[in-house]
Each structure stands twice: as C-alpha cells, then as structure tokens.
PDB file of C-alpha atoms in Angstrom:
ATOM      1  CA  UNK A   1     -23.090   4.134   1.984  1.00  0.00           C
ATOM      2  CA  UNK A   2     -20.467   1.541   1.048  1.00  0.00           C
ATOM      3  CA  UNK A   3     -19.243  -0.095   4.190  1.00  0.00           C
ATOM      4  CA  UNK A   4     -18.074  -3.144   6.079  1.00  0.00           C
ATOM      5  CA  UNK A   5     -20.051  -3.653   9.272  1.00  0.00           C
ATOM      6  CA  UNK A   6     -18.739  -5.656  12.184  1.00  0.00           C
ATOM      7  CA  UNK A   7     -20.673  -6.528  15.320  1.00  0.00           C
ATOM      8  CA  UNK A   8     -20.248  -6.233  18.182  1.00  0.00           C
ATOM      9  CA  UNK A   9     -17.708  -3.412  18.637  1.00  0.00           C
ATOM     10  CA  UNK A  10     -16.788  -4.611  22.115  1.00  0.00           C
ATOM     11  CA  UNK A  11     -17.162  -8.069  23.630  1.00  0.00           C
ATOM     12  CA  UNK A  12     -16.103  -9.436  26.985  1.00  0.00           C
ATOM     13  CA  UNK A  13     -16.539 -13.160  27.490  1.00  0.00           C
ATOM     14  CA  UNK A  14     -15.236 -16.081  29.524  1.00  0.00           C
ATOM     15  CA  UNK A  15     -12.987 -18.929  28.515  1.00  0.00           C
ATOM     16  CA  UNK A  16     -14.782 -21.654  26.591  1.00  0.00           C
ATOM     17  CA  UNK A  17     -18.007 -19.805  25.799  1.00  0.00           C
ATOM     18  CA  UNK A  18     -18.621 -19.969  22.056  1.00  0.00           C
ATOM     19  CA  UNK A  19     -18.987 -16.653  20.289  1.00  0.00           C
ATOM     20  CA  UNK A  20     -19.494 -15.262  16.802  1.00  0.00           C
ATOM     21  CA  UNK A  21     -18.364 -11.932  15.430  1.00  0.00           C
ATOM     22  CA  UNK A  22     -20.374 -10.931  12.405  1.00  0.00           C
ATOM     23  CA  UNK A  23     -19.097  -9.148   9.309  1.00  0.00           C
ATOM     24  CA  UNK A  24     -21.221  -7.888   6.467  1.00  0.00           C
ATOM     25  CA  UNK A  25     -20.395  -5.818   3.364  1.00  0.00           C
ATOM     26  CA  UNK A  26     -22.760  -4.066   0.972  1.00  0.00           C
ATOM     27  CA  UNK A  27     -20.370  -3.587  -1.957  1.00  0.00           C
ATOM     28  CA  UNK A  28     -20.851  -6.947  -3.692  1.00  0.00           C
ATOM     29  CA  UNK A  29     -17.209  -7.785  -3.006  1.00  0.00           C
ATOM     30  CA  UNK A  30     -15.894 -11.243  -3.854  1.00  0.00           C
ATOM     31  CA  UNK A  31     -13.057 -11.201  -1.314  1.00  0.00           C
ATOM     32  CA  UNK A  32     -13.397 -11.051   2.455  1.00  0.00           C
ATOM     33  CA  UNK A  33     -10.890 -11.633   5.219  1.00  0.00           C
ATOM     34  CA  UNK A  34     -10.326 -11.523   8.991  1.00  0.00           C
ATOM     35  CA  UNK A  35      -7.348 -10.145  10.926  1.00  0.00           C
ATOM     36  CA  UNK A  36      -6.296  -9.773  14.492  1.00  0.00           C
ATOM     37  CA  UNK A  37      -4.214  -6.824  15.634  1.00  0.00           C
ATOM     38  CA  UNK A  38      -1.864  -7.105  18.604  1.00  0.00           C
ATOM     39  CA  UNK A  39       0.663  -4.488  19.770  1.00  0.00           C
ATOM     40  CA  UNK A  40       4.049  -4.947  18.150  1.00  0.00           C
ATOM     41  CA  UNK A  41       2.770  -7.670  15.819  1.00  0.00           C
ATOM     42  CA  UNK A  42       0.791  -5.607  13.329  1.00  0.00           C
ATOM     43  CA  UNK A  43      -2.194  -7.304  11.733  1.00  0.00           C
ATOM     44  CA  UNK A  44      -2.155 -11.025  11.140  1.00  0.00           C
ATOM     45  CA  UNK A  45      -4.513 -12.704   8.732  1.00  0.00           C
ATOM     46  CA  UNK A  46      -6.732 -15.373  10.267  1.00  0.00           C
ATOM     47  CA  UNK A  47      -8.814 -16.580   7.318  1.00  0.00           C
ATOM     48  CA  UNK A  48      -9.755 -15.290   3.917  1.00  0.00           C
ATOM     49  CA  UNK A  49     -12.385 -16.067   1.315  1.00  0.00           C
ATOM     50  CA  UNK A  50     -11.951 -15.512  -2.408  1.00  0.00           C
ATOM     51  CA  UNK A  51     -15.626 -16.196  -3.074  1.00  0.00           C
ATOM     52  CA  UNK A  52     -18.758 -17.855  -1.698  1.00  0.00           C
ATOM     53  CA  UNK A  53     -18.032 -21.298  -0.260  1.00  0.00           C
ATOM     54  CA  UNK A  54     -14.261 -20.801  -0.738  1.00  0.00           C
ATOM     55  CA  UNK A  55     -12.199 -20.158   2.390  1.00  0.00           C
ATOM     56  CA  UNK A  56      -8.497 -20.535   3.139  1.00  0.00           C
ATOM     57  CA  UNK A  57      -6.285 -20.272   6.174  1.00  0.00           C
ATOM     58  CA  UNK A  58      -4.206 -17.202   6.818  1.00  0.00           C
ATOM     59  CA  UNK A  59      -1.203 -17.120   9.110  1.00  0.00           C
ATOM     60  CA  UNK A  60      -2.998 -17.642  12.444  1.00  0.00           C
ATOM     61  CA  UNK A  61      -6.119 -19.807  11.915  1.00  0.00           C
ATOM     62  CA  UNK A  62      -5.819 -21.944  15.057  1.00  0.00           C
ATOM     63  CA  UNK A  63      -8.828 -21.588  17.337  1.00  0.00           C
ATOM     64  CA  UNK A  64     -11.009 -19.869  14.714  1.00  0.00           C
ATOM     65  CA  UNK A  65     -13.608 -20.957  12.202  1.00  0.00           C
ATOM     66  CA  UNK A  66     -15.277 -19.100   9.350  1.00  0.00           C
ATOM     67  CA  UNK A  67     -17.994 -19.724   6.821  1.00  0.00           C
ATOM     68  CA  UNK A  68     -18.988 -17.979   3.613  1.00  0.00           C
ATOM     69  CA  UNK A  69     -22.476 -19.090   2.703  1.00  0.00           C
ATOM     70  CA  UNK A  70     -23.490 -15.777   1.171  1.00  0.00           C
ATOM     71  CA  UNK A  71     -21.379 -13.204  -0.629  1.00  0.00           C
ATOM     72  CA  UNK A  72     -22.104 -10.396   1.804  1.00  0.00           C
ATOM     73  CA  UNK A  73     -21.457 -12.189   5.131  1.00  0.00           C
ATOM     74  CA  UNK A  74     -18.299 -13.684   6.612  1.00  0.00           C
ATOM     75  CA  UNK A  75     -18.710 -14.478  10.320  1.00  0.00           C
ATOM     76  CA  UNK A  76     -15.771 -15.356  12.567  1.00  0.00           C
ATOM     77  CA  UNK A  77     -16.482 -18.114  15.069  1.00  0.00           C
ATOM     78  CA  UNK A  78     -14.538 -18.897  18.219  1.00  0.00           C
ATOM     79  CA  UNK A  79     -15.773 -22.305  19.372  1.00  0.00           C
ATOM     80  CA  UNK A  80     -13.886 -22.267  22.674  1.00  0.00           C
ATOM     81  CA  UNK A  81     -12.256 -18.883  23.268  1.00  0.00           C
ATOM     82  CA  UNK A  82      -9.099 -18.653  25.338  1.00  0.00           C
ATOM     83  CA  UNK A  83      -7.388 -15.623  26.915  1.00  0.00           C
ATOM     84  CA  UNK A  84      -4.700 -15.602  24.186  1.00  0.00           C
ATOM     85  CA  UNK A  85      -7.464 -14.698  21.724  1.00  0.00           C
ATOM     86  CA  UNK A  86      -7.962 -11.374  23.471  1.00  0.00           C
ATOM     87  CA  UNK A  87      -7.282  -8.940  20.656  1.00  0.00           C
ATOM     88  CA  UNK A  88      -8.650  -6.328  18.257  1.00  0.00           C
ATOM     89  CA  UNK A  89     -10.261  -7.994  15.260  1.00  0.00           C
ATOM     90  CA  UNK A  90     -10.846  -6.495  11.820  1.00  0.00           C
ATOM     91  CA  UNK A  91     -12.894  -7.729   8.910  1.00  0.00           C
ATOM     92  CA  UNK A  92     -12.082  -6.438   5.421  1.00  0.00           C
ATOM     93  CA  UNK A  93     -13.399  -6.879   1.892  1.00  0.00           C
ATOM     94  CA  UNK A  94     -12.343  -6.094  -1.649  1.00  0.00           C
ATOM     95  CA  UNK A  95     -13.529  -6.699  -5.212  1.00  0.00           C
ATOM     96  CA  UNK A  96     -10.964  -9.502  -5.481  1.00  0.00           C
ATOM     97  CA  UNK A  97      -8.051 -10.936  -3.549  1.00  0.00           C
ATOM     98  CA  UNK A  98      -5.380  -9.513  -5.827  1.00  0.00           C
ATOM     99  CA  UNK A  99      -6.284  -5.984  -4.690  1.00  0.00           C
ATOM    100  CA  UNK A 100      -5.185  -4.615  -8.099  1.00  0.00           C
ATOM    101  CA  UNK A 101      -8.206  -2.472  -8.750  1.00  0.00           C
ATOM    102  CA  UNK A 102      -9.893  -2.234  -5.405  1.00  0.00           C
ATOM    103  CA  UNK A 103      -8.373  -1.542  -2.018  1.00  0.00           C
ATOM    104  CA  UNK A 104      -9.291  -3.390   1.145  1.00  0.00           C
ATOM    105  CA  UNK A 105     -12.253  -1.824   2.923  1.00  0.00           C
ATOM    106  CA  UNK A 106     -12.004  -2.373   6.666  1.00  0.00           C
ATOM    107  CA  UNK A 107     -14.658  -2.580   9.302  1.00  0.00           C
ATOM    108  CA  UNK A 108     -14.360  -0.542  12.494  1.00  0.00           C
ATOM    109  CA  UNK A 109     -13.017  -3.417  14.522  1.00  0.00           C
ATOM    110  CA  UNK A 110     -14.178  -5.642  17.377  1.00  0.00           C
ATOM    111  CA  UNK A 111     -12.304  -5.508  20.651  1.00  0.00           C
ATOM    112  CA  UNK A 112     -12.554  -8.939  22.262  1.00  0.00           C
ATOM    113  CA  UNK A 113     -11.546  -9.705  25.839  1.00  0.00           C
ATOM    114  CA  UNK A 114     -11.532 -13.317  27.050  1.00  0.00           C
ATOM    115  CA  UNK A 115     -11.177 -13.780  30.796  1.00  0.00           C
TER     116      UNK A 115
ATOM    117  CA  UNK B   1       6.207 -18.179   2.213  1.00  0.00           C
ATOM    118  CA  UNK B   2       6.356 -14.429   2.285  1.00  0.00           C
ATOM    119  CA  UNK B   3       7.322 -11.985   5.001  1.00  0.00           C
ATOM    120  CA  UNK B   4       7.250  -8.248   5.529  1.00  0.00           C
ATOM    121  CA  UNK B   5       9.603  -6.433   7.894  1.00  0.00           C
ATOM    122  CA  UNK B   6       9.181  -2.838   8.912  1.00  0.00           C
ATOM    123  CA  UNK B   7      12.568  -1.796  10.133  1.00  0.00           C
ATOM    124  CA  UNK B   8      11.461   0.837  12.652  1.00  0.00           C
ATOM    125  CA  UNK B   9       8.730   0.394  15.238  1.00  0.00           C
ATOM    126  CA  UNK B  10       8.723   4.141  15.989  1.00  0.00           C
ATOM    127  CA  UNK B  11       9.777   7.156  13.909  1.00  0.00           C
ATOM    128  CA  UNK B  12       9.737  10.679  15.269  1.00  0.00           C
ATOM    129  CA  UNK B  13      10.064  13.781  13.065  1.00  0.00           C
ATOM    130  CA  UNK B  14       9.469  17.499  13.330  1.00  0.00           C
ATOM    131  CA  UNK B  15       6.709  19.128  11.332  1.00  0.00           C
ATOM    132  CA  UNK B  16       8.007  20.200   7.924  1.00  0.00           C
ATOM    133  CA  UNK B  17      10.870  17.680   7.815  1.00  0.00           C
ATOM    134  CA  UNK B  18      11.014  14.588   5.563  1.00  0.00           C
ATOM    135  CA  UNK B  19       9.493  11.251   6.533  1.00  0.00           C
ATOM    136  CA  UNK B  20      11.048   7.863   5.760  1.00  0.00           C
ATOM    137  CA  UNK B  21       9.335   4.640   6.828  1.00  0.00           C
ATOM    138  CA  UNK B  22      11.235   1.515   5.832  1.00  0.00           C
ATOM    139  CA  UNK B  23       9.810  -1.780   4.610  1.00  0.00           C
ATOM    140  CA  UNK B  24      11.581  -4.910   3.337  1.00  0.00           C
ATOM    141  CA  UNK B  25       9.797  -7.943   1.967  1.00  0.00           C
ATOM    142  CA  UNK B  26      10.583 -11.465   0.944  1.00  0.00           C
ATOM    143  CA  UNK B  27       8.401 -13.502  -1.372  1.00  0.00           C
ATOM    144  CA  UNK B  28       8.610 -16.481  -3.704  1.00  0.00           C
ATOM    145  CA  UNK B  29       6.633 -14.554  -6.294  1.00  0.00           C
ATOM    146  CA  UNK B  30       6.589 -10.917  -7.324  1.00  0.00           C
ATOM    147  CA  UNK B  31       4.234  -9.562  -4.727  1.00  0.00           C
ATOM    148  CA  UNK B  32       1.861  -6.655  -4.848  1.00  0.00           C
ATOM    149  CA  UNK B  33       2.818  -4.191  -2.118  1.00  0.00           C
ATOM    150  CA  UNK B  34       0.759  -1.617  -0.281  1.00  0.00           C
ATOM    151  CA  UNK B  35       1.033   0.945   2.450  1.00  0.00           C
ATOM    152  CA  UNK B  36      -1.913   1.458   4.791  1.00  0.00           C
ATOM    153  CA  UNK B  37      -2.348   4.053   7.526  1.00  0.00           C
ATOM    154  CA  UNK B  38      -4.287   3.687  10.769  1.00  0.00           C
ATOM    155  CA  UNK B  39      -5.182   6.786  12.744  1.00  0.00           C
ATOM    156  CA  UNK B  40      -5.974   6.306  16.439  1.00  0.00           C
ATOM    157  CA  UNK B  41      -9.200   4.375  17.033  1.00  0.00           C
ATOM    158  CA  UNK B  42      -9.876   4.188  13.310  1.00  0.00           C
ATOM    159  CA  UNK B  43      -9.812   1.479  10.652  1.00  0.00           C
ATOM    160  CA  UNK B  44      -7.100   1.225   8.017  1.00  0.00           C
ATOM    161  CA  UNK B  45      -6.929   3.416   4.938  1.00  0.00           C
ATOM    162  CA  UNK B  46      -4.988   2.740   1.727  1.00  0.00           C
ATOM    163  CA  UNK B  47      -2.128   5.176   1.088  1.00  0.00           C
ATOM    164  CA  UNK B  48      -0.687   3.677  -2.088  1.00  0.00           C
ATOM    165  CA  UNK B  49      -0.086   0.439  -3.991  1.00  0.00           C
ATOM    166  CA  UNK B  50       2.509  -1.168  -6.218  1.00  0.00           C
ATOM    167  CA  UNK B  51       1.274  -3.788  -8.678  1.00  0.00           C
ATOM    168  CA  UNK B  52       4.231  -4.236 -11.094  1.00  0.00           C
ATOM    169  CA  UNK B  53       3.702  -1.081 -13.139  1.00  0.00           C
ATOM    170  CA  UNK B  54       5.813   2.003 -12.334  1.00  0.00           C
ATOM    171  CA  UNK B  55       8.329   1.441  -9.555  1.00  0.00           C
ATOM    172  CA  UNK B  56       7.769   4.908  -8.077  1.00  0.00           C
ATOM    173  CA  UNK B  57       4.259   5.073  -6.754  1.00  0.00           C
ATOM    174  CA  UNK B  58       2.423   8.180  -5.645  1.00  0.00           C
ATOM    175  CA  UNK B  59      -0.293   8.013  -3.046  1.00  0.00           C
ATOM    176  CA  UNK B  60      -2.611  10.244  -1.128  1.00  0.00           C
ATOM    177  CA  UNK B  61      -1.564  13.153   1.101  1.00  0.00           C
ATOM    178  CA  UNK B  62       1.824  13.584  -0.609  1.00  0.00           C
ATOM    179  CA  UNK B  63       3.212  10.137   0.208  1.00  0.00           C
ATOM    180  CA  UNK B  64       5.357   8.185  -2.248  1.00  0.00           C
ATOM    181  CA  UNK B  65       7.014   4.776  -2.234  1.00  0.00           C
ATOM    182  CA  UNK B  66       9.663   3.239  -4.462  1.00  0.00           C
ATOM    183  CA  UNK B  67       9.776  -0.471  -5.246  1.00  0.00           C
ATOM    184  CA  UNK B  68      13.384  -1.692  -5.447  1.00  0.00           C
ATOM    185  CA  UNK B  69      13.506  -5.337  -6.447  1.00  0.00           C
ATOM    186  CA  UNK B  70      17.290  -5.609  -6.021  1.00  0.00           C
ATOM    187  CA  UNK B  71      16.967  -4.454  -2.411  1.00  0.00           C
ATOM    188  CA  UNK B  72      13.562  -6.115  -1.798  1.00  0.00           C
ATOM    189  CA  UNK B  73      12.414  -2.821  -0.346  1.00  0.00           C
ATOM    190  CA  UNK B  74       9.333  -0.620  -0.554  1.00  0.00           C
ATOM    191  CA  UNK B  75      10.099   2.406   1.587  1.00  0.00           C
ATOM    192  CA  UNK B  76       7.489   5.131   2.183  1.00  0.00           C
ATOM    193  CA  UNK B  77       8.504   8.780   1.992  1.00  0.00           C
ATOM    194  CA  UNK B  78       7.015  12.226   2.270  1.00  0.00           C
ATOM    195  CA  UNK B  79       8.974  15.463   1.701  1.00  0.00           C
ATOM    196  CA  UNK B  80       7.371  17.440   4.504  1.00  0.00           C
ATOM    197  CA  UNK B  81       5.553  16.012   7.518  1.00  0.00           C
ATOM    198  CA  UNK B  82       2.295  17.470   8.817  1.00  0.00           C
ATOM    199  CA  UNK B  83       0.865  17.046  12.282  1.00  0.00           C
ATOM    200  CA  UNK B  84      -2.035  15.136  10.737  1.00  0.00           C
ATOM    201  CA  UNK B  85       0.401  12.454   9.496  1.00  0.00           C
ATOM    202  CA  UNK B  86       0.822  11.141  13.051  1.00  0.00           C
ATOM    203  CA  UNK B  87      -0.520   7.577  12.884  1.00  0.00           C
ATOM    204  CA  UNK B  88       0.555   3.958  12.561  1.00  0.00           C
ATOM    205  CA  UNK B  89       1.661   2.797   9.124  1.00  0.00           C
ATOM    206  CA  UNK B  90       1.597  -0.748   7.777  1.00  0.00           C
ATOM    207  CA  UNK B  91       3.429  -2.227   4.827  1.00  0.00           C
ATOM    208  CA  UNK B  92       1.440  -5.087   3.270  1.00  0.00           C
ATOM    209  CA  UNK B  93       2.311  -7.782   0.740  1.00  0.00           C
ATOM    210  CA  UNK B  94      -0.205  -9.778  -1.276  1.00  0.00           C
ATOM    211  CA  UNK B  95       1.071 -13.137  -2.417  1.00  0.00           C
ATOM    212  CA  UNK B  96       1.099 -14.024  -6.072  1.00  0.00           C
ATOM    213  CA  UNK B  97       1.119 -17.356  -7.832  1.00  0.00           C
ATOM    214  CA  UNK B  98      -1.492 -19.725  -6.403  1.00  0.00           C
ATOM    215  CA  UNK B  99      -1.746 -17.822  -3.118  1.00  0.00           C
ATOM    216  CA  UNK B 100      -3.800 -14.808  -4.161  1.00  0.00           C
ATOM    217  CA  UNK B 101      -5.745 -13.494  -1.232  1.00  0.00           C
ATOM    218  CA  UNK B 102      -3.078 -14.258   1.350  1.00  0.00           C
ATOM    219  CA  UNK B 103      -1.931 -10.997   2.901  1.00  0.00           C
ATOM    220  CA  UNK B 104       1.059 -10.386   5.124  1.00  0.00           C
ATOM    221  CA  UNK B 105       1.325  -7.206   7.192  1.00  0.00           C
ATOM    222  CA  UNK B 106       4.465  -5.698   8.637  1.00  0.00           C
ATOM    223  CA  UNK B 107       4.620  -5.070  12.360  1.00  0.00           C
ATOM    224  CA  UNK B 108       3.717  -1.412  11.935  1.00  0.00           C
ATOM    225  CA  UNK B 109       5.596   1.871  12.377  1.00  0.00           C
ATOM    226  CA  UNK B 110       4.217   4.528  14.681  1.00  0.00           C
ATOM    227  CA  UNK B 111       4.952   7.985  13.276  1.00  0.00           C
ATOM    228  CA  UNK B 112       5.101  10.863  15.747  1.00  0.00           C
ATOM    229  CA  UNK B 113       5.215  14.426  14.404  1.00  0.00           C
ATOM    230  CA  UNK B 114       6.458  17.171  16.725  1.00  0.00           C
ATOM    231  CA  UNK B 115       5.481  20.824  16.275  1.00  0.00           C
TER     232      UNK B 115
END
C-alpha cells in the first residue's frame, strides 16, 4: 500500500531533550516536506526537500533540523525542544515539488507535547 | 513572498444549501493553487488543483473552484452540502519561479453542516 509513515504518533517529552520524528514513504517520491499544525494558524511548512541531499527552509524552520540522505526517509530533528514546539506535525511527499501531476500524500501526524 | 488568506475561520450551512469557502492569495509568480480537506483526526486529502489550465476547476465530491487572477481569489463552492462535508478546508499555494516546493497554507475554514 502506498503510504507515508510517521513515527511516533504521540510523543511527550521535556524541554531540552533531543528527539527525532521519523518519516518514510514507499512511493519513490522526489519531494518530501514537514509541517506543523496549530489551531487558527493552519499548517505551516517547516522544511522541504526537492530531492536527496537537497533541503530548504519553509516558513518556520527555527528550532528544527532535517536531513535527506535517502530518497524514502526525511526525519525531523528537534535538538533542544521547547514548549512552543508543542504541536501536531505532518510529513508529506509527492512526485515533485510543483505538485502538477501528483498530490501531496500526508502521513497520519505526530502529536508532540513538550513540557 | 507569497501569502494565502482564508476569509472565514468558520462557515455554517444547512444540508442541501450551497457552500462557499473563500480564499485570496498573493504571490510574485503565478502560483499553483489547491484545496485540501481534513476530516477530524485524519490526514489531509486533495479536493482539487489549479495549475494554469482551465480557470474553473472541478474536484472530488462535487466541489468546484474558480481561479480569478484579477481578484487574486480561488474560492471553493459546492451546490448542495452534505453532512459528510463537515471538515476543515485549507487553501494552499505552491510558489513558482525559483521557489518550487515552498508551500503556503491558509489558516483553514471549519465547515459545519446542520441537518
């Protein structure tokens, strides 16, 4: 089944403890991206990757890191989480970043709470 | 820089009446525009897309949207609402030019459908 898999689904952590949220897709997509969703703000793009080893900042990259060493994986790293990073996070992928011929496929989300 | 504004945070309609969800955008380039829907506790699903072909775009489940460049708008409509349409809707712009891959979401519109 074609899918984007995020892990974990739920995560509660403390301020400053490094964490990684994994994202993997099995559709051979070139494009992958991360978003956070907060009430009243919609989704905001954190980082995106047009291809392996190519990543760019979205609108809210501060406090996050990403890497794209393989086509299928695009982990999101929080080196020193803070309470303002408490949010619902989504990973998404597509054939390419123009989205002309392939829609974004979203993962099921990761709900992160930082205390 | 680009921006997307959804003019209503909440829209409430009765079943069988028309739906109008409003979206304005601003962009330095001609953007590609999309509408996505998010049902409670679910990921996002593509409703329809505009990529510079026909200005009236038909999507799934009877939804349509019209791209009006002069008004910088991309409003979503449906002639007759169903209870199953109750969800949150997001208008999305994909940058053009050298910024492919950068996505901007509107703040979201929660659609409530009354029996």
